[in-house]
Amino acid sequence: MLERLWAGWRSEYVSGFGPEGNNAPGTGESIFSRILGSGLPDDDTHIVHRGPLCFVILNAYPYTNGHCLVLPYRQVANLEDLPAAERDELWCTVRDATIALKVAYTPAGLNVGLNLGASAGGSVSQHLHVHLVPRWVGDTNFTVTVANTKVLSETLATTADRLRAAWPKGR
């Protein structure tokens, strides 16, 4: 019986949580804002798509292959605080990410949603983001069923390449 699965990479993620969640201590700058400000190339940060106001990044700790996030560049916590242009681009980008996921993964379905506020499950609640999670009939990675273990069959780099190749042209 498997009682432990080594996941040393999780310690960096978990240690980032404190009173400000997964934000820079003292500044409140979200992990997403820090990634954007890092100057690292999109291949290293797993940014899949950039639009004028919003971008798509892979979830670093995905539920399934293809789990991505759509969010504005600007750090904002509430949907109601998005101006019309940002709101419209956010939802158009969610639509385009949906198309890319369907082309790249042919899932049976998708979960699309937001966790607004820490009490709603938002680990980076200061920077709203829309989760897109591909789903298949009988999948077990979304709700763990055996020994709290998830199995992901590809690297984030491979996932990013697949989604970039499947991204709707001209968008």
Short mmCIF file of N, CA, C and O in Angstrom, two decimals, residues 85-154:
data_model
loop_
_atom_site.label_atom_id
_atom_site.label_comp_id
_atom_site.label_asym_id
_atom_site.label_seq_id
_atom_site.Cartn_x
_atom_site.Cartn_y
_atom_site.Cartn_z
N ALA A 85 -13.75 46.87 -20.95
CA ALA A 85 -12.78 46.29 -21.90
C ALA A 85 -12.07 45.08 -21.31
O ALA A 85 -11.90 44.06 -21.98
N GLU A 86 -11.69 45.16 -20.06
CA GLU A 86 -11.01 44.06 -19.38
C GLU A 86 -11.97 42.88 -19.19
O GLU A 86 -11.61 41.73 -19.42
N ARG A 87 -13.19 43.17 -18.78
CA ARG A 87 -14.22 42.14 -18.60
C ARG A 87 -14.48 41.42 -19.91
O ARG A 87 -14.52 40.19 -19.96
N ASP A 88 -14.67 42.18 -20.97
CA ASP A 88 -14.98 41.57 -22.27
C ASP A 88 -13.83 40.71 -22.77
O ASP A 88 -14.04 39.59 -23.26
N GLU A 89 -12.60 41.20 -22.63
CA GLU A 89 -11.46 40.41 -23.09
C GLU A 89 -11.29 39.16 -22.23
O GLU A 89 -10.96 38.08 -22.75
N LEU A 90 -11.53 39.27 -20.93
CA LEU A 90 -11.41 38.11 -20.05
C LEU A 90 -12.33 36.99 -20.55
O LEU A 90 -11.89 35.85 -20.73
N TRP A 91 -13.60 37.29 -20.81
CA TRP A 91 -14.55 36.25 -21.20
C TRP A 91 -14.30 35.77 -22.63
O TRP A 91 -14.50 34.58 -22.92
N CYS A 92 -13.84 36.65 -23.52
CA CYS A 92 -13.46 36.19 -24.87
C CYS A 92 -12.25 35.26 -24.80
O CYS A 92 -12.17 34.28 -25.55
N THR A 93 -11.34 35.54 -23.89
CA THR A 93 -10.16 34.69 -23.73
C THR A 93 -10.55 33.35 -23.11
O THR A 93 -10.01 32.30 -23.48
N VAL A 94 -11.52 33.35 -22.19
CA VAL A 94 -12.04 32.09 -21.65
C VAL A 94 -12.62 31.26 -22.80
O VAL A 94 -12.38 30.05 -22.90
N ARG A 95 -13.39 31.90 -23.69
CA ARG A 95 -13.95 31.19 -24.85
C ARG A 95 -12.84 30.60 -25.71
O ARG A 95 -12.91 29.43 -26.10
N ASP A 96 -11.81 31.40 -26.01
CA ASP A 96 -10.72 30.91 -26.85
C ASP A 96 -9.94 29.78 -26.16
O ASP A 96 -9.53 28.81 -26.81
N ALA A 97 -9.75 29.88 -24.85
CA ALA A 97 -9.07 28.81 -24.11
C ALA A 97 -9.91 27.53 -24.15
O ALA A 97 -9.37 26.42 -24.26
N THR A 98 -11.22 27.68 -24.08
CA THR A 98 -12.13 26.53 -24.20
C THR A 98 -11.94 25.84 -25.54
O THR A 98 -11.83 24.61 -25.62
N ILE A 99 -11.89 26.64 -26.61
CA ILE A 99 -11.68 26.09 -27.95
C ILE A 99 -10.34 25.36 -28.02
O ILE A 99 -10.26 24.23 -28.51
N ALA A 100 -9.28 25.99 -27.52
CA ALA A 100 -7.94 25.38 -27.56
C ALA A 100 -7.91 24.07 -26.77
O ALA A 100 -7.32 23.08 -27.23
N LEU A 101 -8.54 24.05 -25.60
CA LEU A 101 -8.57 22.82 -24.81
C LEU A 101 -9.31 21.71 -25.53
O LEU A 101 -8.90 20.55 -25.52
N LYS A 102 -10.43 22.06 -26.18
CA LYS A 102 -11.20 21.05 -26.91
C LYS A 102 -10.42 20.49 -28.08
O LYS A 102 -10.45 19.29 -28.36
N VAL A 103 -9.68 21.35 -28.78
CA VAL A 103 -8.86 20.90 -29.91
C VAL A 103 -7.68 20.07 -29.43
O VAL A 103 -7.39 18.99 -29.96
N ALA A 104 -6.99 20.54 -28.39
CA ALA A 104 -5.76 19.88 -27.93
C ALA A 104 -6.02 18.58 -27.17
O ALA A 104 -5.23 17.65 -27.26
N TYR A 105 -7.13 18.51 -26.43
CA TYR A 105 -7.35 17.37 -25.53
C TYR A 105 -8.62 16.57 -25.80
O TYR A 105 -8.78 15.50 -25.21
N THR A 106 -9.51 17.06 -26.59
CA THR A 106 -10.82 16.43 -26.82
C THR A 106 -11.45 15.88 -25.53
O THR A 106 -11.78 14.70 -25.44
N PRO A 107 -11.60 16.75 -24.53
CA PRO A 107 -12.22 16.29 -23.29
C PRO A 107 -13.71 16.05 -23.48
O PRO A 107 -14.33 16.58 -24.40
N ALA A 108 -14.30 15.27 -22.58
CA ALA A 108 -15.74 15.04 -22.61
C ALA A 108 -16.48 16.25 -22.06
O ALA A 108 -17.65 16.45 -22.35
N GLY A 109 -15.78 17.07 -21.27
CA GLY A 109 -16.38 18.27 -20.69
C GLY A 109 -15.30 19.17 -20.12
O GLY A 109 -14.11 18.83 -20.16
N LEU A 110 -15.71 20.29 -19.59
CA LEU A 110 -14.80 21.24 -18.95
C LEU A 110 -15.44 21.79 -17.69
O LEU A 110 -16.65 22.05 -17.68
N ASN A 111 -14.64 21.99 -16.66
CA ASN A 111 -15.06 22.80 -15.52
C ASN A 111 -14.48 24.18 -15.77
O ASN A 111 -13.30 24.32 -16.06
N VAL A 112 -15.33 25.22 -15.66
CA VAL A 112 -14.90 26.60 -15.81
C VAL A 112 -15.42 27.35 -14.59
O VAL A 112 -16.63 27.31 -14.33
N GLY A 113 -14.51 28.01 -13.86
CA GLY A 113 -15.00 28.71 -12.68
C GLY A 113 -13.99 29.59 -12.00
O GLY A 113 -12.80 29.58 -12.33
N LEU A 114 -14.49 30.35 -11.04
CA LEU A 114 -13.68 31.27 -10.24
C LEU A 114 -13.90 30.98 -8.77
O LEU A 114 -15.00 30.59 -8.37
N ASN A 115 -12.89 31.22 -7.97
CA ASN A 115 -13.00 31.20 -6.52
C ASN A 115 -12.73 32.63 -6.06
O ASN A 115 -11.58 33.04 -5.98
N LEU A 116 -13.77 33.39 -5.81
CA LEU A 116 -13.63 34.79 -5.46
C LEU A 116 -13.57 34.94 -3.95
O LEU A 116 -14.55 34.67 -3.26
N GLY A 117 -12.42 35.34 -3.44
CA GLY A 117 -12.20 35.49 -2.01
C GLY A 117 -11.59 34.26 -1.40
O GLY A 117 -11.82 33.14 -1.87
N ALA A 118 -10.78 34.47 -0.36
CA ALA A 118 -10.08 33.36 0.29
C ALA A 118 -11.06 32.33 0.85
O ALA A 118 -10.82 31.12 0.76
N SER A 119 -12.18 32.78 1.40
CA SER A 119 -13.14 31.83 1.99
C SER A 119 -13.86 31.00 0.92
O SER A 119 -14.44 29.96 1.23
N ALA A 120 -13.77 31.41 -0.34
CA ALA A 120 -14.36 30.64 -1.44
C ALA A 120 -13.35 29.66 -2.03
O ALA A 120 -13.65 28.97 -3.00
N GLY A 121 -12.15 29.61 -1.46
CA GLY A 121 -11.15 28.67 -1.93
C GLY A 121 -10.09 29.31 -2.81
O GLY A 121 -9.23 28.62 -3.34
N GLY A 122 -10.12 30.62 -2.94
CA GLY A 122 -9.13 31.31 -3.78
C GLY A 122 -7.79 31.42 -3.07
O GLY A 122 -7.66 32.16 -2.10
N SER A 123 -6.79 30.67 -3.54
CA SER A 123 -5.46 30.72 -2.91
C SER A 123 -4.71 31.98 -3.31
O SER A 123 -3.76 32.37 -2.64
N VAL A 124 -5.11 32.62 -4.39
CA VAL A 124 -4.54 33.89 -4.81
C VAL A 124 -5.73 34.83 -5.03
O VAL A 124 -6.01 35.26 -6.13
N SER A 125 -6.43 35.10 -3.95
CA SER A 125 -7.71 35.80 -4.05
C SER A 125 -7.57 37.27 -4.43
O SER A 125 -8.54 37.88 -4.86
N GLN A 126 -6.38 37.83 -4.31
CA GLN A 126 -6.18 39.23 -4.67
C GLN A 126 -6.06 39.44 -6.18
O GLN A 126 -6.03 40.56 -6.66
N HIS A 127 -5.95 38.36 -6.94
CA HIS A 127 -5.79 38.46 -8.40
C HIS A 127 -6.75 37.45 -9.03
O HIS A 127 -6.41 36.27 -9.16
N LEU A 128 -7.94 37.92 -9.38
CA LEU A 128 -8.95 36.98 -9.89
C LEU A 128 -8.44 36.23 -11.11
O LEU A 128 -7.66 36.76 -11.90
N HIS A 129 -8.86 34.99 -11.21
CA HIS A 129 -8.47 34.13 -12.32
C HIS A 129 -9.54 33.08 -12.53
O HIS A 129 -10.16 32.60 -11.59
N VAL A 130 -9.77 32.78 -13.80
CA VAL A 130 -10.78 31.79 -14.19
C VAL A 130 -10.07 30.47 -14.45
O VAL A 130 -9.15 30.42 -15.27
N HIS A 131 -10.47 29.42 -13.77
CA HIS A 131 -9.92 28.08 -13.98
C HIS A 131 -10.65 27.40 -15.12
O HIS A 131 -11.88 27.46 -15.19
N LEU A 132 -9.90 26.73 -15.99
CA LEU A 132 -10.48 25.85 -17.00
C LEU A 132 -9.82 24.49 -16.81
O LEU A 132 -8.59 24.37 -16.88
N VAL A 133 -10.64 23.48 -16.54
CA VAL A 133 -10.14 22.15 -16.23
C VAL A 133 -10.81 21.13 -17.16
O VAL A 133 -12.02 20.92 -17.06
N PRO A 134 -10.05 20.53 -18.08
CA PRO A 134 -10.63 19.48 -18.94
C PRO A 134 -11.06 18.28 -18.09
O PRO A 134 -10.41 17.94 -17.11
N ARG A 135 -12.18 17.65 -18.50
CA ARG A 135 -12.70 16.49 -17.77
C ARG A 135 -13.04 15.38 -18.74
O ARG A 135 -13.41 15.62 -19.88
N TRP A 136 -12.92 14.15 -18.27
CA TRP A 136 -13.23 12.97 -19.07
C TRP A 136 -14.14 12.07 -18.24
O TRP A 136 -14.02 12.03 -17.01
N VAL A 137 -14.98 11.32 -18.90
CA VAL A 137 -15.86 10.38 -18.21
C VAL A 137 -14.99 9.40 -17.44
O VAL A 137 -14.07 8.81 -18.00
N GLY A 138 -15.24 9.28 -16.15
CA GLY A 138 -14.49 8.34 -15.33
C GLY A 138 -13.14 8.84 -14.86
O GLY A 138 -12.39 8.08 -14.24
N ASP A 139 -12.79 10.12 -15.12
CA ASP A 139 -11.48 10.57 -14.66
C ASP A 139 -11.45 10.59 -13.13
O ASP A 139 -12.46 10.68 -12.46
N THR A 140 -10.24 10.46 -12.61
CA THR A 140 -10.09 10.41 -11.15
C THR A 140 -9.16 11.49 -10.63
O THR A 140 -8.93 11.56 -9.43
N ASN A 141 -8.60 12.31 -11.48
CA ASN A 141 -7.64 13.30 -11.00
C ASN A 141 -8.29 14.50 -10.35
O ASN A 141 -7.66 15.17 -9.54
N PHE A 142 -9.53 14.82 -10.70
CA PHE A 142 -10.15 15.99 -10.13
C PHE A 142 -10.49 15.75 -8.66
O PHE A 142 -10.18 16.55 -7.80
N THR A 143 -11.11 14.64 -8.38
CA THR A 143 -11.36 14.22 -7.01
C THR A 143 -10.53 12.97 -6.80
O THR A 143 -10.80 11.93 -7.40
N VAL A 144 -9.53 13.09 -5.97
CA VAL A 144 -8.60 12.00 -5.76
C VAL A 144 -9.33 10.81 -5.16
O VAL A 144 -10.13 10.96 -4.24
N THR A 145 -9.05 9.62 -5.69
CA THR A 145 -9.76 8.43 -5.21
C THR A 145 -8.84 7.40 -4.57
O THR A 145 -9.31 6.56 -3.82
N VAL A 146 -7.55 7.43 -4.85
CA VAL A 146 -6.65 6.41 -4.32
C VAL A 146 -5.44 7.07 -3.68
O VAL A 146 -4.68 7.78 -4.35
N ALA A 147 -5.29 6.91 -2.39
CA ALA A 147 -4.10 7.33 -1.65
C ALA A 147 -3.76 8.81 -1.87
O ALA A 147 -2.61 9.20 -1.85
N ASN A 148 -4.77 9.65 -2.09
CA ASN A 148 -4.54 11.08 -2.31
C ASN A 148 -3.53 11.34 -3.40
O ASN A 148 -2.76 12.30 -3.35
N THR A 149 -3.50 10.51 -4.42
CA THR A 149 -2.50 10.60 -5.48
C THR A 149 -3.16 11.01 -6.80
O THR A 149 -4.18 10.45 -7.18
N LYS A 150 -2.55 11.98 -7.46
CA LYS A 150 -2.98 12.38 -8.80
C LYS A 150 -1.89 11.96 -9.78
O LYS A 150 -0.71 12.02 -9.47
N VAL A 151 -2.28 11.56 -10.95
CA VAL A 151 -1.33 11.15 -11.97
C VAL A 151 -1.50 12.08 -13.16
O VAL A 151 -2.59 12.15 -13.75
N LEU A 152 -0.45 12.80 -13.51
CA LEU A 152 -0.46 13.67 -14.68
C LEU A 152 0.54 13.10 -15.66
O LEU A 152 1.69 12.84 -15.31
N SER A 153 0.10 12.93 -16.89
CA SER A 153 0.90 12.18 -17.85
C SER A 153 1.79 13.03 -18.74
O SER A 153 2.43 12.50 -19.64
N GLU A 154 1.84 14.35 -18.52
CA GLU A 154 2.72 15.17 -19.34
C GLU A 154 3.24 16.35 -18.53
O GLU A 154 2.64 16.75 -17.54
#
